[in-house]
Amino acid sequence: MMSDTKVIKSEAEWREELTPEQYQVLRQGATERAFTGKYYRNKESGVYHCGACGVALFNSDSKYESGSGWPSYWEPVDADAVVLKRDLSHGMVRTEVLCGRCESHLGHLFDDGPQPTGLRYCINSAALAFEPGKE
Ligand code: FE
């Protein structure tokens, strides 16, 4: 059950549904301050969902301690759970990670992650909703 059904809402609707912090990150591409997010140190088993549309994005078994200050995962739950986009903001060339279902901003992708993928999905806690106890 992935992104076959896209969720498209107006910015006014998102603003209504999300907290101001969620809205800034998910819809305006803001980055929460490192080491401040509620899931950075979370080691519970479970599933991390999109904070905007609720689709499953990352399993706790792909979460690892990157030392970056943001929740980090080496793979999403499905290849199409997230979509990637070139991001040239702030004078850097980065790869933006968006929700595959609602295209909300989640974080960025880097190639310094652990094996087997070598990838680091560096995701804002504010963009996620954790559901414990289900893999
Ligand atoms: Fe979403």
Short mmCIF file of N, CA and C and ligand atoms in Angstrom, two decimals:
data_model
loop_
_atom_site.label_atom_id
_atom_site.label_comp_id
_atom_site.label_asym_id
_atom_site.label_seq_id
_atom_site.Cartn_x
_atom_site.Cartn_y
_atom_site.Cartn_z
N MET A 1 0.85 -1.21 0.00
CA MET A 1 0.00 0.00 0.00
C MET A 1 0.87 1.24 0.00
N MET A 2 1.37 1.54 -1.13
CA MET A 2 2.30 2.64 -1.15
C MET A 2 1.68 3.87 -1.79
N SER A 3 2.38 4.38 -2.76
CA SER A 3 2.02 5.70 -3.25
C SER A 3 1.06 5.64 -4.44
N ASP A 4 0.37 4.50 -4.62
CA ASP A 4 -0.56 4.45 -5.76
C ASP A 4 -1.67 5.49 -5.62
N THR A 5 -2.01 5.82 -4.39
CA THR A 5 -2.98 6.89 -4.20
C THR A 5 -2.26 8.12 -3.65
N LYS A 6 -2.07 9.08 -4.50
CA LYS A 6 -1.40 10.31 -4.06
C LYS A 6 -2.34 11.12 -3.17
N VAL A 7 -1.76 11.80 -2.22
CA VAL A 7 -2.54 12.71 -1.39
C VAL A 7 -2.17 14.13 -1.78
N ILE A 8 -3.15 14.85 -2.27
CA ILE A 8 -2.89 16.22 -2.70
C ILE A 8 -3.83 17.15 -1.96
N LYS A 9 -3.25 18.08 -1.21
CA LYS A 9 -4.05 19.05 -0.45
C LYS A 9 -3.50 20.44 -0.70
N SER A 10 -4.33 21.41 -0.48
CA SER A 10 -3.87 22.79 -0.62
C SER A 10 -3.01 23.15 0.59
N GLU A 11 -2.19 24.17 0.45
CA GLU A 11 -1.37 24.60 1.58
C GLU A 11 -2.25 25.06 2.74
N ALA A 12 -3.40 25.62 2.44
CA ALA A 12 -4.32 26.05 3.51
C ALA A 12 -4.81 24.84 4.30
N GLU A 13 -5.10 23.75 3.60
CA GLU A 13 -5.53 22.53 4.29
C GLU A 13 -4.41 21.96 5.16
N TRP A 14 -3.19 21.91 4.60
CA TRP A 14 -2.07 21.40 5.38
C TRP A 14 -1.85 22.27 6.62
N ARG A 15 -1.94 23.56 6.44
CA ARG A 15 -1.69 24.48 7.57
C ARG A 15 -2.70 24.24 8.68
N GLU A 16 -3.90 23.93 8.26
CA GLU A 16 -4.97 23.64 9.21
C GLU A 16 -4.69 22.36 10.01
N GLU A 17 -4.20 21.33 9.32
CA GLU A 17 -4.04 20.00 9.93
C GLU A 17 -2.77 19.83 10.74
N LEU A 18 -1.73 20.52 10.35
CA LEU A 18 -0.42 20.28 10.96
C LEU A 18 -0.12 21.31 12.04
N THR A 19 0.73 20.95 12.97
CA THR A 19 1.21 21.94 13.93
C THR A 19 2.13 22.91 13.18
N PRO A 20 2.37 24.10 13.75
CA PRO A 20 3.27 25.04 13.07
C PRO A 20 4.65 24.44 12.78
N GLU A 21 5.19 23.65 13.72
CA GLU A 21 6.51 23.04 13.50
C GLU A 21 6.45 22.02 12.36
N GLN A 22 5.41 21.18 12.37
CA GLN A 22 5.25 20.20 11.29
C GLN A 22 5.10 20.91 9.94
N TYR A 23 4.32 21.97 9.94
CA TYR A 23 4.07 22.69 8.69
C TYR A 23 5.37 23.28 8.13
N GLN A 24 6.16 23.88 9.00
CA GLN A 24 7.43 24.47 8.54
C GLN A 24 8.36 23.43 7.93
N VAL A 25 8.41 22.25 8.54
CA VAL A 25 9.32 21.22 8.03
C VAL A 25 8.70 20.54 6.81
N LEU A 26 7.48 20.02 6.97
CA LEU A 26 6.88 19.19 5.93
C LEU A 26 6.50 19.98 4.68
N ARG A 27 6.03 21.19 4.86
CA ARG A 27 5.51 21.92 3.70
C ARG A 27 6.41 23.06 3.26
N GLN A 28 7.31 23.50 4.14
CA GLN A 28 8.17 24.61 3.76
C GLN A 28 9.64 24.22 3.72
N GLY A 29 9.92 22.94 3.97
CA GLY A 29 11.29 22.45 3.81
C GLY A 29 12.27 22.88 4.89
N ALA A 30 11.75 23.30 6.04
CA ALA A 30 12.65 23.70 7.13
C ALA A 30 13.35 22.47 7.71
N THR A 31 14.46 22.72 8.38
CA THR A 31 15.21 21.65 9.06
C THR A 31 15.20 21.93 10.55
N GLU A 32 14.78 20.94 11.34
CA GLU A 32 14.81 21.13 12.80
C GLU A 32 16.27 21.19 13.27
N ARG A 33 16.51 21.83 14.40
CA ARG A 33 17.87 21.91 14.91
C ARG A 33 18.38 20.52 15.27
N ALA A 34 19.64 20.26 14.96
CA ALA A 34 20.25 18.96 15.24
C ALA A 34 20.13 18.64 16.73
N PHE A 35 19.96 17.38 17.04
CA PHE A 35 19.91 16.84 18.41
C PHE A 35 18.69 17.31 19.20
N THR A 36 17.71 17.92 18.57
CA THR A 36 16.54 18.39 19.29
C THR A 36 15.29 17.57 18.99
N GLY A 37 15.28 16.80 17.92
CA GLY A 37 14.06 16.12 17.50
C GLY A 37 13.67 14.98 18.42
N LYS A 38 12.37 14.71 18.49
CA LYS A 38 11.89 13.73 19.46
C LYS A 38 12.25 12.29 19.11
N TYR A 39 12.62 12.01 17.86
CA TYR A 39 12.94 10.62 17.49
C TYR A 39 14.42 10.38 17.31
N TYR A 40 15.23 11.40 17.50
CA TYR A 40 16.67 11.21 17.25
C TYR A 40 17.22 10.05 18.06
N ARG A 41 16.86 9.97 19.33
CA ARG A 41 17.40 8.91 20.19
C ARG A 41 16.45 7.73 20.36
N ASN A 42 15.34 7.74 19.64
CA ASN A 42 14.37 6.66 19.80
C ASN A 42 14.93 5.33 19.30
N LYS A 43 14.94 4.30 20.17
CA LYS A 43 15.45 2.99 19.78
C LYS A 43 14.37 1.93 19.83
N GLU A 44 13.13 2.36 20.03
CA GLU A 44 12.02 1.40 20.07
C GLU A 44 11.80 0.76 18.71
N SER A 45 11.23 -0.45 18.75
CA SER A 45 10.84 -1.11 17.51
C SER A 45 9.51 -0.56 17.03
N GLY A 46 9.39 -0.36 15.74
CA GLY A 46 8.14 0.13 15.20
C GLY A 46 8.33 0.72 13.82
N VAL A 47 7.32 1.47 13.41
CA VAL A 47 7.30 2.03 12.06
C VAL A 47 7.17 3.55 12.14
N TYR A 48 7.97 4.22 11.34
CA TYR A 48 7.90 5.67 11.24
C TYR A 48 7.06 6.04 10.02
N HIS A 49 5.99 6.78 10.28
CA HIS A 49 5.06 7.19 9.23
C HIS A 49 5.27 8.65 8.86
N CYS A 50 4.76 9.01 7.69
CA CYS A 50 4.76 10.42 7.29
C CYS A 50 3.88 11.21 8.25
N GLY A 51 4.40 12.30 8.79
CA GLY A 51 3.64 13.13 9.72
C GLY A 51 2.52 13.89 9.05
N ALA A 52 2.53 13.96 7.73
CA ALA A 52 1.47 14.67 7.01
C ALA A 52 0.36 13.73 6.57
N CYS A 53 0.68 12.67 5.82
CA CYS A 53 -0.36 11.81 5.25
C CYS A 53 -0.47 10.45 5.93
N GLY A 54 0.50 10.09 6.78
CA GLY A 54 0.39 8.86 7.56
C GLY A 54 0.92 7.60 6.91
N VAL A 55 1.43 7.66 5.70
CA VAL A 55 1.93 6.45 5.05
C VAL A 55 3.22 5.98 5.73
N ALA A 56 3.44 4.65 5.76
CA ALA A 56 4.65 4.10 6.36
C ALA A 56 5.87 4.47 5.52
N LEU A 57 6.94 4.94 6.18
CA LEU A 57 8.13 5.39 5.46
C LEU A 57 9.39 4.60 5.82
N PHE A 58 9.61 4.39 7.12
CA PHE A 58 10.85 3.73 7.56
C PHE A 58 10.54 2.76 8.70
N ASN A 59 11.21 1.61 8.68
CA ASN A 59 11.14 0.68 9.80
C ASN A 59 12.28 0.95 10.77
N SER A 60 12.01 0.66 12.05
CA SER A 60 13.06 0.89 13.05
C SER A 60 14.29 0.04 12.80
N ASP A 61 14.14 -1.09 12.10
CA ASP A 61 15.33 -1.94 11.87
C ASP A 61 16.29 -1.35 10.84
N SER A 62 15.89 -0.27 10.16
CA SER A 62 16.84 0.40 9.26
C SER A 62 17.34 1.71 9.86
N LYS A 63 16.96 1.97 11.12
CA LYS A 63 17.42 3.19 11.80
C LYS A 63 18.78 2.93 12.44
N TYR A 64 19.65 3.89 12.39
CA TYR A 64 20.97 3.71 13.00
C TYR A 64 21.47 5.04 13.55
N GLU A 65 22.45 4.97 14.40
CA GLU A 65 23.04 6.17 15.00
C GLU A 65 24.10 6.73 14.07
N SER A 66 23.77 7.85 13.43
CA SER A 66 24.70 8.44 12.45
C SER A 66 25.58 9.50 13.09
N GLY A 67 25.21 9.95 14.30
CA GLY A 67 25.94 11.03 14.93
C GLY A 67 25.59 12.40 14.38
N SER A 68 24.63 12.45 13.45
CA SER A 68 24.31 13.71 12.77
C SER A 68 23.40 14.61 13.59
N GLY A 69 22.64 14.02 14.51
CA GLY A 69 21.66 14.79 15.26
C GLY A 69 20.25 14.69 14.72
N TRP A 70 20.08 13.92 13.65
CA TRP A 70 18.75 13.66 13.09
C TRP A 70 18.55 12.15 12.95
N PRO A 71 17.28 11.71 13.05
CA PRO A 71 17.00 10.29 12.80
C PRO A 71 17.55 9.90 11.43
N SER A 72 18.27 8.76 11.40
CA SER A 72 18.92 8.33 10.17
C SER A 72 18.56 6.89 9.88
N TYR A 73 18.29 6.63 8.62
CA TYR A 73 17.87 5.30 8.17
C TYR A 73 18.68 4.95 6.94
N TRP A 74 18.95 3.63 6.76
CA TRP A 74 19.71 3.26 5.56
C TRP A 74 18.81 2.80 4.42
N GLU A 75 17.50 2.64 4.68
CA GLU A 75 16.59 2.36 3.56
C GLU A 75 15.16 2.67 3.98
N PRO A 76 14.30 3.05 3.02
CA PRO A 76 12.87 3.22 3.31
C PRO A 76 12.15 1.87 3.29
N VAL A 77 10.89 1.83 3.73
CA VAL A 77 10.15 0.57 3.77
C VAL A 77 9.93 -0.03 2.38
N ASP A 78 9.83 0.82 1.39
CA ASP A 78 9.62 0.39 0.01
C ASP A 78 10.37 1.36 -0.88
N ALA A 79 10.72 0.89 -2.06
CA ALA A 79 11.44 1.76 -2.99
C ALA A 79 10.63 3.01 -3.32
N ASP A 80 9.32 2.89 -3.37
CA ASP A 80 8.50 4.05 -3.76
C ASP A 80 7.89 4.77 -2.56
N ALA A 81 8.33 4.44 -1.35
CA ALA A 81 7.81 5.14 -0.17
C ALA A 81 8.22 6.60 -0.18
N VAL A 82 9.41 6.86 -0.73
CA VAL A 82 9.90 8.24 -0.80
C VAL A 82 10.24 8.59 -2.25
N VAL A 83 10.26 9.85 -2.54
CA VAL A 83 10.74 10.32 -3.85
C VAL A 83 11.89 11.28 -3.61
N LEU A 84 12.80 11.33 -4.56
CA LEU A 84 14.00 12.14 -4.43
C LEU A 84 13.98 13.29 -5.41
N LYS A 85 14.56 14.39 -4.99
CA LYS A 85 14.56 15.59 -5.82
C LYS A 85 15.86 16.35 -5.60
N ARG A 86 16.43 16.87 -6.68
CA ARG A 86 17.65 17.65 -6.58
C ARG A 86 17.35 18.96 -5.85
N ASP A 87 18.17 19.31 -4.88
CA ASP A 87 17.95 20.50 -4.06
C ASP A 87 19.20 21.37 -4.12
N LEU A 88 19.06 22.54 -4.72
CA LEU A 88 20.20 23.45 -4.88
C LEU A 88 20.15 24.61 -3.88
N SER A 89 19.30 24.51 -2.86
CA SER A 89 19.16 25.62 -1.91
C SER A 89 20.38 25.73 -0.98
N HIS A 90 20.53 26.88 -0.35
CA HIS A 90 21.59 27.16 0.62
C HIS A 90 22.99 26.94 0.05
N GLY A 91 23.15 27.13 -1.26
CA GLY A 91 24.47 27.03 -1.88
C GLY A 91 25.07 25.64 -1.88
N MET A 92 24.21 24.63 -1.74
CA MET A 92 24.71 23.25 -1.73
C MET A 92 23.97 22.44 -2.79
N VAL A 93 24.60 21.36 -3.22
CA VAL A 93 23.91 20.41 -4.09
C VAL A 93 23.55 19.21 -3.23
N ARG A 94 22.27 19.06 -2.97
CA ARG A 94 21.83 17.96 -2.12
C ARG A 94 20.67 17.23 -2.77
N THR A 95 20.35 16.07 -2.21
CA THR A 95 19.19 15.32 -2.67
C THR A 95 18.12 15.40 -1.59
N GLU A 96 17.01 15.99 -1.95
CA GLU A 96 15.90 16.13 -1.01
C GLU A 96 15.09 14.84 -0.99
N VAL A 97 14.63 14.45 0.20
CA VAL A 97 13.76 13.28 0.36
C VAL A 97 12.35 13.77 0.65
N LEU A 98 11.41 13.34 -0.21
CA LEU A 98 10.01 13.72 -0.06
C LEU A 98 9.16 12.47 0.15
N CYS A 99 8.03 12.62 0.81
CA CYS A 99 7.08 11.51 0.94
C CYS A 99 6.58 11.12 -0.45
N GLY A 100 6.58 9.81 -0.74
CA GLY A 100 6.12 9.34 -2.04
C GLY A 100 4.63 9.49 -2.24
N ARG A 101 3.92 9.68 -1.17
CA ARG A 101 2.46 9.75 -1.28
C ARG A 101 1.94 11.19 -1.30
N CYS A 102 2.50 12.06 -0.47
CA CYS A 102 1.96 13.43 -0.41
C CYS A 102 3.00 14.48 -0.77
N GLU A 103 4.22 14.03 -1.08
CA GLU A 103 5.31 14.92 -1.49
C GLU A 103 5.66 15.99 -0.47
N SER A 104 5.41 15.69 0.79
CA SER A 104 5.89 16.58 1.84
C SER A 104 7.39 16.37 2.05
N HIS A 105 8.08 17.42 2.48
CA HIS A 105 9.52 17.36 2.72
C HIS A 105 9.81 16.53 3.96
N LEU A 106 10.77 15.62 3.85
CA LEU A 106 11.16 14.80 4.99
C LEU A 106 12.57 15.12 5.47
N GLY A 107 13.49 15.27 4.52
CA GLY A 107 14.89 15.49 4.88
C GLY A 107 15.75 15.39 3.65
N HIS A 108 17.00 14.87 3.83
CA HIS A 108 17.93 14.76 2.70
C HIS A 108 18.60 13.39 2.70
N LEU A 109 19.10 13.03 1.53
CA LEU A 109 19.77 11.74 1.34
C LEU A 109 21.26 11.96 1.11
N PHE A 110 22.08 11.19 1.82
CA PHE A 110 23.53 11.28 1.67
C PHE A 110 24.10 9.88 1.41
N ASP A 111 25.30 9.85 0.88
CA ASP A 111 25.87 8.54 0.50
C ASP A 111 26.92 8.06 1.50
N ASP A 112 26.80 8.49 2.75
CA ASP A 112 27.78 8.06 3.76
C ASP A 112 27.14 7.13 4.80
N GLY A 113 26.12 6.40 4.39
CA GLY A 113 25.43 5.49 5.30
C GLY A 113 26.10 4.14 5.39
N PRO A 114 25.57 3.28 6.28
CA PRO A 114 26.16 1.94 6.47
C PRO A 114 25.73 0.97 5.36
N GLN A 115 26.40 -0.14 5.28
CA GLN A 115 25.98 -1.22 4.37
C GLN A 115 24.69 -1.83 4.91
N PRO A 116 23.83 -2.43 4.09
CA PRO A 116 24.11 -2.81 2.69
C PRO A 116 23.86 -1.72 1.65
N THR A 117 23.27 -0.60 2.00
CA THR A 117 22.95 0.39 0.95
C THR A 117 24.01 1.48 0.84
N GLY A 118 24.71 1.76 1.93
CA GLY A 118 25.65 2.88 1.93
C GLY A 118 24.96 4.23 1.94
N LEU A 119 23.64 4.21 2.20
CA LEU A 119 22.87 5.46 2.15
C LEU A 119 22.48 5.92 3.54
N ARG A 120 22.31 7.22 3.67
CA ARG A 120 21.80 7.82 4.90
C ARG A 120 20.62 8.71 4.57
N TYR A 121 19.45 8.24 4.92
CA TYR A 121 18.25 9.07 4.83
C TYR A 121 18.19 9.86 6.13
N CYS A 122 18.49 11.14 6.02
CA CYS A 122 18.61 12.02 7.18
C CYS A 122 17.29 12.78 7.30
N ILE A 123 16.48 12.39 8.29
CA ILE A 123 15.07 12.79 8.30
C ILE A 123 14.73 13.59 9.56
N ASN A 124 13.96 14.63 9.40
CA ASN A 124 13.51 15.43 10.53
C ASN A 124 12.50 14.64 11.38
N SER A 125 12.70 14.66 12.69
CA SER A 125 11.70 14.06 13.59
C SER A 125 10.33 14.68 13.37
N ALA A 126 10.32 15.98 13.13
CA ALA A 126 9.05 16.71 12.99
C ALA A 126 8.27 16.27 11.76
N ALA A 127 8.93 15.56 10.84
CA ALA A 127 8.24 15.10 9.63
C ALA A 127 7.67 13.70 9.82
N LEU A 128 7.91 13.09 10.99
CA LEU A 128 7.56 11.68 11.21
C LEU A 128 6.54 11.50 12.31
N ALA A 129 5.83 10.38 12.26
CA ALA A 129 4.95 9.96 13.34
C ALA A 129 5.27 8.48 13.61
N PHE A 130 5.75 8.19 14.81
CA PHE A 130 6.21 6.84 15.14
C PHE A 130 5.07 5.99 15.70
N GLU A 131 4.99 4.77 15.19
CA GLU A 131 4.02 3.81 15.72
C GLU A 131 4.80 2.63 16.31
N PRO A 132 4.82 2.49 17.63
CA PRO A 132 5.63 1.44 18.25
C PRO A 132 5.09 0.04 18.01
N GLY A 133 6.02 -0.91 18.07
CA GLY A 133 5.64 -2.30 18.19
C GLY A 133 5.18 -3.04 16.96
N LYS A 134 5.40 -2.49 15.79
CA LYS A 134 4.98 -3.19 14.57
C LYS A 134 6.07 -3.06 13.53
N GLU A 135 6.50 -4.18 13.00
CA GLU A 135 7.55 -4.15 11.99
C GLU A 135 6.98 -4.56 10.66
FE FE B 1 3.12 11.90 3.21
#
